[in-house]
mmCIF file of C-alpha atoms and ligand atoms in Angstrom:
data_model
loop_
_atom_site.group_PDB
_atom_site.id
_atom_site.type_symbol
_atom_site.label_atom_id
_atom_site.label_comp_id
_atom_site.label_asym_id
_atom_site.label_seq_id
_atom_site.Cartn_x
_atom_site.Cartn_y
_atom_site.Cartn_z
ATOM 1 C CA UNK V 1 0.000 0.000 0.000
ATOM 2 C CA UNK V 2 1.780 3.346 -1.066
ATOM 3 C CA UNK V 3 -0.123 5.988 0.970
ATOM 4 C CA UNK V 4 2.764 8.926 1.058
ATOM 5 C CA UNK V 5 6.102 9.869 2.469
ATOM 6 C CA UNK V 6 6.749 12.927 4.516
ATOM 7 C CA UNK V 7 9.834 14.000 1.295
ATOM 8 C CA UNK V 8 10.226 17.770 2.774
ATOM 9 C CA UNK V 9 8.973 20.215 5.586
ATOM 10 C CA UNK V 10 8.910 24.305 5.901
ATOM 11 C CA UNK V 11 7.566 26.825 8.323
ATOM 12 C CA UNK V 12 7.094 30.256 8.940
ATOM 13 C CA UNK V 13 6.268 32.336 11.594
ATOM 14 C CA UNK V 14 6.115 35.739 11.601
ATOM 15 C CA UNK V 15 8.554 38.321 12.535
ATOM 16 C CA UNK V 16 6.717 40.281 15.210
ATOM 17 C CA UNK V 17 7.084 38.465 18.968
ATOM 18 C CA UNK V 18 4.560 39.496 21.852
ATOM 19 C CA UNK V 19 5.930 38.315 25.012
ATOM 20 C CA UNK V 20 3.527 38.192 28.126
ATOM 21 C CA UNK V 21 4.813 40.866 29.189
ATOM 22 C CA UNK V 22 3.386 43.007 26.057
ATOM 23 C CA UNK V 23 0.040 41.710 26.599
ATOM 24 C CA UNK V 24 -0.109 42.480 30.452
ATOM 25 C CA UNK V 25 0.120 46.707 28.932
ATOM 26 C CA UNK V 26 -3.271 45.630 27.252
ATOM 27 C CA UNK V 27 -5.482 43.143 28.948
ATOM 28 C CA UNK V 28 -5.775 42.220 32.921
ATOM 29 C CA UNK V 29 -3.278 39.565 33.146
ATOM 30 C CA UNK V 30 0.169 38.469 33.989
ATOM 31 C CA UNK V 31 2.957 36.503 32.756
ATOM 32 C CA UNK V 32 2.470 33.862 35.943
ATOM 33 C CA UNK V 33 -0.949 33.220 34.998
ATOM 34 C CA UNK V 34 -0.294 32.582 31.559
ATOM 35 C CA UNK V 35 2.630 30.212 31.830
ATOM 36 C CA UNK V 36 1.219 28.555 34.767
ATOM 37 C CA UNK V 37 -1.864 27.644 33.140
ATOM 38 C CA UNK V 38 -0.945 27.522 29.323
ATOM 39 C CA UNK V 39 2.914 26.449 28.849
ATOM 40 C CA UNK V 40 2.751 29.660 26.431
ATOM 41 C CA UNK V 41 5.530 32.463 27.159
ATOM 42 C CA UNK V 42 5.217 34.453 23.487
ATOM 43 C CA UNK V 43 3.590 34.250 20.621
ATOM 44 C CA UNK V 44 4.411 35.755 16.699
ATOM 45 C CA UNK V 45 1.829 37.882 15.223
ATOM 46 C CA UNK V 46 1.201 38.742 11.527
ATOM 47 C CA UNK V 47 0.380 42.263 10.944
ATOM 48 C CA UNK V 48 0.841 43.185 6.957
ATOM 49 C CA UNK V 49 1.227 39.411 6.602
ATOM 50 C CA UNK V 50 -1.927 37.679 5.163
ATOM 51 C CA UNK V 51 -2.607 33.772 6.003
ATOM 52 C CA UNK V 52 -1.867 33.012 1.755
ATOM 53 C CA UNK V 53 1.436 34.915 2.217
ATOM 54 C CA UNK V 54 2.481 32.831 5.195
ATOM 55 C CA UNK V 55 1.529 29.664 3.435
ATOM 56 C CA UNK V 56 3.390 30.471 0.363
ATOM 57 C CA UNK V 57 6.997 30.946 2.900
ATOM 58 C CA UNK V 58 6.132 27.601 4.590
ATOM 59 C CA UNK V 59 5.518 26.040 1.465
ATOM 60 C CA UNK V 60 8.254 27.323 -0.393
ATOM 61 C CA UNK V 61 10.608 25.661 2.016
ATOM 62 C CA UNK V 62 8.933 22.230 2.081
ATOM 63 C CA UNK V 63 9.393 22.197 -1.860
ATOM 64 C CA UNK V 64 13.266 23.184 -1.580
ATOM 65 C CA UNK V 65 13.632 21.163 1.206
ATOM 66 C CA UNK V 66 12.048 18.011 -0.719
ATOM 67 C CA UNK V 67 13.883 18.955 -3.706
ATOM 68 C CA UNK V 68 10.599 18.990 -5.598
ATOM 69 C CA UNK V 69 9.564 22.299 -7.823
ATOM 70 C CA UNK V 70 6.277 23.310 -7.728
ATOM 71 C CA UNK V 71 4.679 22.616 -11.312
ATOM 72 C CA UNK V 72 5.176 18.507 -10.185
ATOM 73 C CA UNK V 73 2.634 19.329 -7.776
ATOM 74 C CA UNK V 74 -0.683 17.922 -8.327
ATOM 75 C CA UNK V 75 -2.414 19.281 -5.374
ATOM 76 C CA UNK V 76 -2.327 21.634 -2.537
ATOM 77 C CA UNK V 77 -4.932 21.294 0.498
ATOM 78 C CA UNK V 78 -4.424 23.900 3.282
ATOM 79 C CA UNK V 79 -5.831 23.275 6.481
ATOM 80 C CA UNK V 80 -7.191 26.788 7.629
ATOM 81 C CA UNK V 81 -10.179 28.460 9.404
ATOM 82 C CA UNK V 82 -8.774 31.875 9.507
ATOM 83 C CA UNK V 83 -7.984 32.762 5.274
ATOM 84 C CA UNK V 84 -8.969 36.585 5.022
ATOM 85 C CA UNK V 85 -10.893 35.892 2.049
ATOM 86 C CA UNK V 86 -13.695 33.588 1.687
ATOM 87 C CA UNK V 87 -12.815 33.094 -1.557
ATOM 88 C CA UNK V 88 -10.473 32.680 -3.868
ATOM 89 C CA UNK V 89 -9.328 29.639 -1.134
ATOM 90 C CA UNK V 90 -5.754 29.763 0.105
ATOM 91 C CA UNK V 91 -4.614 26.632 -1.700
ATOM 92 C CA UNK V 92 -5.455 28.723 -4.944
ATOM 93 C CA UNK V 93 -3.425 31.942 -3.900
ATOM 94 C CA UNK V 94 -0.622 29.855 -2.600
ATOM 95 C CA UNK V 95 -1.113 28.314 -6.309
ATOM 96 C CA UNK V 96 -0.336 31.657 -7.900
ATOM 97 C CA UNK V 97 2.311 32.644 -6.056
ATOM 98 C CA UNK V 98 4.700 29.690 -6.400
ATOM 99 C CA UNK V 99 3.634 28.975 -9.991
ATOM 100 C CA UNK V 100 1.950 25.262 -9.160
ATOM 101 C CA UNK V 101 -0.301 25.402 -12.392
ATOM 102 C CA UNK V 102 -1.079 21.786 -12.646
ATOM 103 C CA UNK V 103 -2.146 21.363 -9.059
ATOM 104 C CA UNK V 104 -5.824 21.349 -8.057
ATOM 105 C CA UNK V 105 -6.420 23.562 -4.509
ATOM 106 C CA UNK V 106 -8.398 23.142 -1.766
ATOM 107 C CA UNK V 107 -9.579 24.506 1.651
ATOM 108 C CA UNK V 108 -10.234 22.063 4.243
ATOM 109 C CA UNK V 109 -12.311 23.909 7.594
ATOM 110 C CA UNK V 110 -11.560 21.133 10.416
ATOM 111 C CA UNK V 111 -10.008 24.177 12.761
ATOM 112 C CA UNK V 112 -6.493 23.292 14.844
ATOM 113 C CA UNK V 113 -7.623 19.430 13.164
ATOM 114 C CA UNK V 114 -7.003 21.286 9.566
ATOM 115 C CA UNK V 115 -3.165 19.510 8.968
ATOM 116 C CA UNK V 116 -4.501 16.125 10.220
ATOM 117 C CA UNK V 117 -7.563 16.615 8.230
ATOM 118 C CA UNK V 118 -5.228 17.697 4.973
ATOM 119 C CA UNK V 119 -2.992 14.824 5.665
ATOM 120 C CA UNK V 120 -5.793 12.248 5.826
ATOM 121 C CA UNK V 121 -6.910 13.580 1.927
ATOM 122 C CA UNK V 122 -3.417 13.962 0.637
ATOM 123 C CA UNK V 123 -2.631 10.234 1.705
ATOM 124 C CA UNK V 124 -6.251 8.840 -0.182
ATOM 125 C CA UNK V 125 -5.175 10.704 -3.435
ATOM 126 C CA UNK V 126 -1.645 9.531 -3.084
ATOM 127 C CA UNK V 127 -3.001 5.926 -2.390
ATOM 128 C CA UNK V 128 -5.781 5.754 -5.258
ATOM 129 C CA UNK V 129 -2.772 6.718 -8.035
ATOM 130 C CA UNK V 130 -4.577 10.321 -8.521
ATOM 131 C CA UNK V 131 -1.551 12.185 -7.060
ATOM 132 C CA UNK V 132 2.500 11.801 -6.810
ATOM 133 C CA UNK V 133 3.175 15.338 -5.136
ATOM 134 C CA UNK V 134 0.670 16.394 -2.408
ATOM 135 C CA UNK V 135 1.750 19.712 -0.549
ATOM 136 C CA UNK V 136 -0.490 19.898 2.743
ATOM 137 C CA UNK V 137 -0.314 23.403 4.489
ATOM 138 C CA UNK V 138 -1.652 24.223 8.088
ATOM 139 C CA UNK V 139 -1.873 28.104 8.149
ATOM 140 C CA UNK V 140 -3.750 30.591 10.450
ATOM 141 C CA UNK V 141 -3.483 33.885 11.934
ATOM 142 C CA UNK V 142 -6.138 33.713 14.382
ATOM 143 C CA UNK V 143 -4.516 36.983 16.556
ATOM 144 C CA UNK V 144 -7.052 38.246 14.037
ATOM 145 C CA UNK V 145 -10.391 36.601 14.978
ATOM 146 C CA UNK V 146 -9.866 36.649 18.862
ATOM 147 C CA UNK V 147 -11.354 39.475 21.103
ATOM 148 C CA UNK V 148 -8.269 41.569 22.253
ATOM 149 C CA UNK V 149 -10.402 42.935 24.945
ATOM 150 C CA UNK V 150 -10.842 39.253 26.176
ATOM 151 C CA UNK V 151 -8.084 38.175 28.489
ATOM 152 C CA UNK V 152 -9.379 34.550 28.940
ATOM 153 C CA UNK V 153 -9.077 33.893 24.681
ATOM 154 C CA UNK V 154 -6.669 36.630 23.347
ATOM 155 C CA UNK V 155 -3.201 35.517 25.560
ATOM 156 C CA UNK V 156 -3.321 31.818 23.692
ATOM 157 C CA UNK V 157 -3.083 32.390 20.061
ATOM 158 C CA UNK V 158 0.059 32.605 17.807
ATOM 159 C CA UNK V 159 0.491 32.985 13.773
ATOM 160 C CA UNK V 160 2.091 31.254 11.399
ATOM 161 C CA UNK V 161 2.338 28.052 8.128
ATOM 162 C CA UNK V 162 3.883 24.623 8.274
ATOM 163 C CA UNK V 163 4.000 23.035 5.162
ATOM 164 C CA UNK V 164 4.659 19.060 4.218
ATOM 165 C CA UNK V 165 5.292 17.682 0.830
ATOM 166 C CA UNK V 166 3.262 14.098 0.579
ATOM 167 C CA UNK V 167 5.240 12.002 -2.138
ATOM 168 C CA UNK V 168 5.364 8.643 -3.047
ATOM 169 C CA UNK V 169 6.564 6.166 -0.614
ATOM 170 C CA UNK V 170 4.944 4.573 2.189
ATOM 171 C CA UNK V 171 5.347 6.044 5.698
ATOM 172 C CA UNK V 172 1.903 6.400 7.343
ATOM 173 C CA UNK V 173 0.734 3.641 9.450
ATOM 174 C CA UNK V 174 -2.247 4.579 10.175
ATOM 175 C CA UNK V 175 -4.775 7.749 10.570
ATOM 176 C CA UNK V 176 -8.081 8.689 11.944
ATOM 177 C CA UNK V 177 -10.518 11.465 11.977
ATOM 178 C CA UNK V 178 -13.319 12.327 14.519
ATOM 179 C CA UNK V 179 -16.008 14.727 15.222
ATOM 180 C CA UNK V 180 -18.326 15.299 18.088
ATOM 181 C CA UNK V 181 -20.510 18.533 16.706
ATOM 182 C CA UNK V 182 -21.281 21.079 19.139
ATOM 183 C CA UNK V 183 -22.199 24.893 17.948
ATOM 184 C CA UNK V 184 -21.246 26.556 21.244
ATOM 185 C CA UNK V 185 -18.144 24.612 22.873
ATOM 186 C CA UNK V 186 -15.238 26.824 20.565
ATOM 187 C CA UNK V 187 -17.145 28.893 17.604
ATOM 188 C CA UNK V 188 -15.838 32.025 15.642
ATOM 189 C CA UNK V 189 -19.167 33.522 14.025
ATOM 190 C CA UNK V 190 -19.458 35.495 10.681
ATOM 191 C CA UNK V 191 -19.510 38.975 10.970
ATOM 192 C CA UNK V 192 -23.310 40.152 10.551
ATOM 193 C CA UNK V 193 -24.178 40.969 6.690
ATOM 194 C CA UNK V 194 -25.894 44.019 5.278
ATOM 195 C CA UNK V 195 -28.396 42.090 3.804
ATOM 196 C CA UNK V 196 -31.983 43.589 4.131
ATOM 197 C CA UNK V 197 -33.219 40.082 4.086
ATOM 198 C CA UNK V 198 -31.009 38.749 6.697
ATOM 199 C CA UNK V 199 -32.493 38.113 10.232
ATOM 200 C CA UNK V 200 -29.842 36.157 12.285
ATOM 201 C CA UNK V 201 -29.439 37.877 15.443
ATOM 202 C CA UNK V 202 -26.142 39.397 15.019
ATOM 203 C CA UNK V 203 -23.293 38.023 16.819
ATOM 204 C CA UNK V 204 -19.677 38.993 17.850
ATOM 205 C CA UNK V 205 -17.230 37.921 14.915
ATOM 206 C CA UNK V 206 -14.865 37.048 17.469
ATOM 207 C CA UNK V 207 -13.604 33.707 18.767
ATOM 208 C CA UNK V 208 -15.568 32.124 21.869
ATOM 209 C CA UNK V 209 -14.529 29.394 23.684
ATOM 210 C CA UNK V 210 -15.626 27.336 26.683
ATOM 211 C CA UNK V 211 -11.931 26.756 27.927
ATOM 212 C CA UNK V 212 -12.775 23.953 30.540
ATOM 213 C CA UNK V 213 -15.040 22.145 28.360
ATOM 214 C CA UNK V 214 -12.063 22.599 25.630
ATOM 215 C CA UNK V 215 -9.714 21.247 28.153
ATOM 216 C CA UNK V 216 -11.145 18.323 29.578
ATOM 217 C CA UNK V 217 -12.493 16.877 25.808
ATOM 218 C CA UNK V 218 -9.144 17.530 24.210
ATOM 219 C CA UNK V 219 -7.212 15.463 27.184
ATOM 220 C CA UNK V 220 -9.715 12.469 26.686
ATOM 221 C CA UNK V 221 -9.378 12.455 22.902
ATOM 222 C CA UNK V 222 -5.716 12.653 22.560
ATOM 223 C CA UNK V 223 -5.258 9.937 24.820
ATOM 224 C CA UNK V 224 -8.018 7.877 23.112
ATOM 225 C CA UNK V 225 -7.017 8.923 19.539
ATOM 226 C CA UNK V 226 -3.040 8.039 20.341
ATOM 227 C CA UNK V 227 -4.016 4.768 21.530
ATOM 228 C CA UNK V 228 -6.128 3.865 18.789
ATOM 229 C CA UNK V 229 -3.707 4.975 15.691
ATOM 230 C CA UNK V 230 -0.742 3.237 17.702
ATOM 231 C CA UNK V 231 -3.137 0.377 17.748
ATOM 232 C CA UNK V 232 -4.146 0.298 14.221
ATOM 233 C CA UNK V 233 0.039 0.464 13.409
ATOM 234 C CA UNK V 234 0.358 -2.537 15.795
ATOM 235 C CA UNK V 235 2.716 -0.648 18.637
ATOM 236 C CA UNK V 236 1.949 0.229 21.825
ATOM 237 C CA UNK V 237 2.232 4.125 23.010
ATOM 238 C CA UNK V 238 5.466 3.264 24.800
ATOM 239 C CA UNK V 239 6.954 2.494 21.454
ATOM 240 C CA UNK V 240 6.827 5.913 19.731
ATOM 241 C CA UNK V 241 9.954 7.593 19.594
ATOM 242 C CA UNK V 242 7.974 11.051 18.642
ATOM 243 C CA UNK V 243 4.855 12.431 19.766
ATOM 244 C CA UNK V 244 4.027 15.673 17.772
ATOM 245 C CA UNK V 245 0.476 17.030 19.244
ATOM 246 C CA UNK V 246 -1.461 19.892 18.628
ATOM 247 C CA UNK V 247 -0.192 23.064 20.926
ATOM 248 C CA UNK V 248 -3.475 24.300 22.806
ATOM 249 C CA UNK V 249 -1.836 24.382 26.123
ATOM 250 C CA UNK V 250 1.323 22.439 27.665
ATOM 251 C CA UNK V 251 -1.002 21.597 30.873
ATOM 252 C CA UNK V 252 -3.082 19.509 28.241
ATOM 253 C CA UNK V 253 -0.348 17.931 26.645
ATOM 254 C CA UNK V 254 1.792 16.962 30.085
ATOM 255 C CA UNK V 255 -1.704 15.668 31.288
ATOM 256 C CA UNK V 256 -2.283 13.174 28.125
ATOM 257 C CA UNK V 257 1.448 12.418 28.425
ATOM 258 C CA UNK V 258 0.980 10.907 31.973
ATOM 259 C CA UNK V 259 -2.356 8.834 31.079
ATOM 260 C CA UNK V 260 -0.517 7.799 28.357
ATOM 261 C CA UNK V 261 2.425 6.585 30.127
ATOM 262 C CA UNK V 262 4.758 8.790 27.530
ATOM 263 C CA UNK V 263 7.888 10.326 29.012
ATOM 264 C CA UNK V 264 7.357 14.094 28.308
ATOM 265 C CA UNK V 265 11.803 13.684 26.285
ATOM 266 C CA UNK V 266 9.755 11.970 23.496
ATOM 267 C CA UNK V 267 7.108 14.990 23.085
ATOM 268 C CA UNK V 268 8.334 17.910 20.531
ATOM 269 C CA UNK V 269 6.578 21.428 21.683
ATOM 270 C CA UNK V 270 6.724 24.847 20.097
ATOM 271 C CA UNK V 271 3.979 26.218 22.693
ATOM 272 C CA UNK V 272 6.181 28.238 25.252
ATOM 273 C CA UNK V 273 7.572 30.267 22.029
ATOM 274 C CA UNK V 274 4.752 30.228 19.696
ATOM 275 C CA UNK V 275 1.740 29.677 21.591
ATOM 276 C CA UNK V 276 -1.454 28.189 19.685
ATOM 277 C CA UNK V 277 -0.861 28.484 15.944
ATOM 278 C CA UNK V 278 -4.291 26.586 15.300
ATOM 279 C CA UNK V 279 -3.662 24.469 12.136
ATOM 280 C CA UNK V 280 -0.044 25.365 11.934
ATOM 281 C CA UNK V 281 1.136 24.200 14.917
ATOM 282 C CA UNK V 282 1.693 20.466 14.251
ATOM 283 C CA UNK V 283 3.542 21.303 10.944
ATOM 284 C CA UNK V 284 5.589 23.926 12.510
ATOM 285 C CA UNK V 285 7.103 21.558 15.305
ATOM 286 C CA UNK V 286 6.991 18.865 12.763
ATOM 287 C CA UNK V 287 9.667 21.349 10.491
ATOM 288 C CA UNK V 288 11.759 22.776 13.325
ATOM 289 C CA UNK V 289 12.753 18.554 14.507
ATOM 290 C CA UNK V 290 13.171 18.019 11.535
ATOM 291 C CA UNK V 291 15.207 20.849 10.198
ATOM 292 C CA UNK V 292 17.540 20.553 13.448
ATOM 293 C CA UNK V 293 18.092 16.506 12.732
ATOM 294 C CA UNK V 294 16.141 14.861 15.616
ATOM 295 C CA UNK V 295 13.887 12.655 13.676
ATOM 296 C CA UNK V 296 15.724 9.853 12.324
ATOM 297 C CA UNK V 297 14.839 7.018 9.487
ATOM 298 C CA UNK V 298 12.689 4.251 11.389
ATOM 299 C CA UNK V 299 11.491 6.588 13.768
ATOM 300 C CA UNK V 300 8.154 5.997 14.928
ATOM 301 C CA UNK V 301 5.759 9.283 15.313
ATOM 302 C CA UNK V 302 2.486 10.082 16.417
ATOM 303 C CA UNK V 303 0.776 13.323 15.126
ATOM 304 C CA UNK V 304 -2.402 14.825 17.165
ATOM 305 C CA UNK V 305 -4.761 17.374 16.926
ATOM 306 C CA UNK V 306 -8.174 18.352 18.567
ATOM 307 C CA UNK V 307 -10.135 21.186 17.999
ATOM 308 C CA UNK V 308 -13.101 23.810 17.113
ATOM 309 C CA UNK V 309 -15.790 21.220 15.432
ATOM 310 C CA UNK V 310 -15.104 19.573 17.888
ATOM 311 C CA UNK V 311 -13.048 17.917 15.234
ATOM 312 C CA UNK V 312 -9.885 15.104 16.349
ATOM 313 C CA UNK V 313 -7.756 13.842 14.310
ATOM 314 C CA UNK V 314 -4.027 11.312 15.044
ATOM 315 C CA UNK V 315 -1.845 9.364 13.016
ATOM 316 C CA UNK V 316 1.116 6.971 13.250
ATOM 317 C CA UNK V 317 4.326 7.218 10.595
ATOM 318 C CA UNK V 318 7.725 6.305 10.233
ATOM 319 C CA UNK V 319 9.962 7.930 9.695
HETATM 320 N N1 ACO X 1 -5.041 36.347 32.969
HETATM 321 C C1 ACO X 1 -5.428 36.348 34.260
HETATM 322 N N2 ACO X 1 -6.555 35.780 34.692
HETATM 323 C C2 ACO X 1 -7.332 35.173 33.760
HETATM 324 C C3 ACO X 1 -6.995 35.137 32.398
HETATM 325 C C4 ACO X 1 -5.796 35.760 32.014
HETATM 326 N N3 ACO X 1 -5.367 35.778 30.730
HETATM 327 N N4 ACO X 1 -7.959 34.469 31.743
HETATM 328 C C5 ACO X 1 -8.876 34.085 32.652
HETATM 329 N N5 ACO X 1 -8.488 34.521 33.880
HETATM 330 C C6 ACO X 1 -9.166 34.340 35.154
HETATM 331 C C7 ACO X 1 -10.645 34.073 35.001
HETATM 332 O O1 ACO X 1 -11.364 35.291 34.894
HETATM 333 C C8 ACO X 1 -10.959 33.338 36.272
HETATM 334 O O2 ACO X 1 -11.064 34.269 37.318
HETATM 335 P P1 ACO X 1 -12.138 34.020 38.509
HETATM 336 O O3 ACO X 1 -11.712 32.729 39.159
HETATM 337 O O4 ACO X 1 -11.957 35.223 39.351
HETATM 338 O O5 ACO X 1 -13.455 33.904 37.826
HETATM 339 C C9 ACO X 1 -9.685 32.527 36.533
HETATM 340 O O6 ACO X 1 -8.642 33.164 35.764
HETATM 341 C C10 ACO X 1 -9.790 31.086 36.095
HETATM 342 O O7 ACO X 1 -10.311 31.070 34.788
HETATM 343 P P2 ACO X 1 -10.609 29.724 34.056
HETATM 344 O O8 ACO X 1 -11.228 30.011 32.717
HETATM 345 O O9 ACO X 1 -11.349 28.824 34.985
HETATM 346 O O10 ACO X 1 -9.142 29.152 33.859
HETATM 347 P P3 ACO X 1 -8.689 27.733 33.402
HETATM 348 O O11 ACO X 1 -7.846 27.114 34.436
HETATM 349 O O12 ACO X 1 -9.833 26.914 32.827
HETATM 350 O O13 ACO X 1 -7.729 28.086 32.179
HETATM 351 C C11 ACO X 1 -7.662 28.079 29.789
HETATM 352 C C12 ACO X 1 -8.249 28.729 31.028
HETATM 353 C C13 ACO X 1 -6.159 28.276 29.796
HETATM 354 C C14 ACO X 1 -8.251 28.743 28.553
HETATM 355 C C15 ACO X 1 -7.965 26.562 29.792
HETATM 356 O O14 ACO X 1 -9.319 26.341 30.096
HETATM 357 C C16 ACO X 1 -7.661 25.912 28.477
HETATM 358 O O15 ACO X 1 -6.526 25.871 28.033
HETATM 359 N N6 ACO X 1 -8.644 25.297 27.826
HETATM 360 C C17 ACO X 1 -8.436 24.628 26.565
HETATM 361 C C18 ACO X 1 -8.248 25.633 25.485
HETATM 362 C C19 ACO X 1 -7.936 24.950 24.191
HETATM 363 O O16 ACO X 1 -7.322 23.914 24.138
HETATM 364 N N7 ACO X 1 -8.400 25.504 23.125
HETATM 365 C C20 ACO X 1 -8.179 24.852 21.869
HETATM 366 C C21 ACO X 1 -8.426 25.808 20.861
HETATM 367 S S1 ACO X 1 -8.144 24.940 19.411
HETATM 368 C C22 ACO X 1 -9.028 25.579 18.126
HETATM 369 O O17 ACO X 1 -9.603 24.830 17.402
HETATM 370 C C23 ACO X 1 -9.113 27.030 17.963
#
């Protein structure tokens, strides 16, 4: 079965770094607080810096880094809930940009699940023969869609693109996708229109969030998701050498860690300098290990991701 191999990884964050510090000049709040109940010590923000233009720096570097250029590609999917334009989709102006005229380009909307939700596609068009070169993008900048007059939301988000080129080969073990719906648990409504026929009650285009409820579901899927992929590859937890999850909040991730009887070495985290980076932050971490040499052939690695939908998603690879 020939279902993709991880051939090249990119990132990109952006310049601009707000420390804790920064945001305790705008909102009630202090560093202490924020590390002691998130992990997260700064985050990057985008200002002139769309979510397309971030995606097209990640994913130029996962094309050099695979050696690939970008009219082999036959498809881009990027994993975002947070594109400033509705459409064109951000596959299509990462499309322009680099030139990739033979690839089709989609949008998936699965939230902080968007890479896992991109990787599960890229692998089924790999694995039916439709596709050789599948470049998957996570990519948000939701410092945008948060209320910066709410302390409790606005302190956990971070910008920024990871990028993954999906060629031929055969790495992924195995991958799964969830959903429990729920309108009100994590939502980011639609600004209200000017439509004289529209009569939604008008809501607050910013992102809402039931943190606890958050918390305690994303702890109990990532364990239960981690044990099933690891199951469906045949290993046990124990045996991953890699677990890259989704960077909501290190008290999360230490807490799935210990159910999951994981020492916290084999976990890669980006959190403390980037803080949540929504659909981005899997492929970020995923870039920096391997762009500094940690991940090594053979390796066995767990990907996981929960988020606004709810949506869950995992996977198991080598290497
Ligand atoms: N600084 C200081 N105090 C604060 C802040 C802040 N930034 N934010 C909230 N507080 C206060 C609250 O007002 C509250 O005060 P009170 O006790 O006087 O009422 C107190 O701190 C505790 O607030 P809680 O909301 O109960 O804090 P909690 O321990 O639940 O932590 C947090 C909040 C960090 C948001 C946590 O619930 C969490 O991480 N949840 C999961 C979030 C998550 O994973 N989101 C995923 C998003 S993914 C996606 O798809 C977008």
């Amino acid at each position: 079965m020939k279902n993709g191999r991880i051939a090249g990884t990119g990132s990109y964050v952006p310049e601009t770094i707000w420390k804790n510090e920064d945001l305790e000049k705008m909102v009630e709040t202090s560093d202490a607080w924020i590390r002691e109940r998130t992990g997260i010590g700064a985050r990057h923000i985008a200002g002139e810096e769309t979510v397309a233009q971030m995606a097209v720096k990640a994913a130029r570097r996962a094309l050099e880094n695979a050696g690939i250029c970008s009219t082999e590609l036959d498809l881009i999917l990027v994993g975002t809930s947070s594109s400033e334009s509705i459409f064109p989709n951000t596959a299509c102006l990462v499309q322009d940009e680099i030139g990739a005229f033979r690839a089709a380009c989609l949008d998936v909307s699965a939230a902080c699940t968007g890479f896992l939700a991109v990787y599960e596609l890229g692998q089924l068009y790999i694995r039916s023969g439709k596709a050789k070169n599948v470049l998957l993008i996570g990519a948000d900048a939701l410092s945008r869609l948060v209320d910066w007059n709410d302390r409790s939301t606005c302190v956990l988000f971070g910008d920024g693109a990871g990028a993954v080129l999906l060629g031929e080969g055969d790495s992924l073990q195995s991958i799964h996708l969830t959903a429990k719906g729920d309108p009100q648990v994590l939502c980011i409504p639609q600004p209200p229109s000017n439509s004289p026929f529209d009569i939604l009650p008008p809501q607050q285009p910013f992102l809402q969030m039931n943190g606890k409820e958050v918390y305690k579901f994303a702890v109990s899927a990532f364990c239960s998701d981690v044990t099933e992929v690891c199951s469906q590859a045949g290993i046990q937890p124990q045996q991953l050498d890699w677990l890259i999850p989704h960077q909501a909040n290190l008290r999360i991730i230490e807490s799935a860690l210990h159910k999951l009887k994981l020492p916290s070495q084999r976990c890669l985290t980006g959190i403390q300098r980037l803080g949540n980076t929504s659909a981005a932050s899997i492929p970020i971490v995923l870039d920096e290990a391997n762009t500094k040499g940690l991940l090594h052939p053979g390796d066995w690695i767990a990907l996981s991701a929960f988020g606004a939908g709810l949506t869950t998603g995992a996977c198991v690879l080598r290497w």
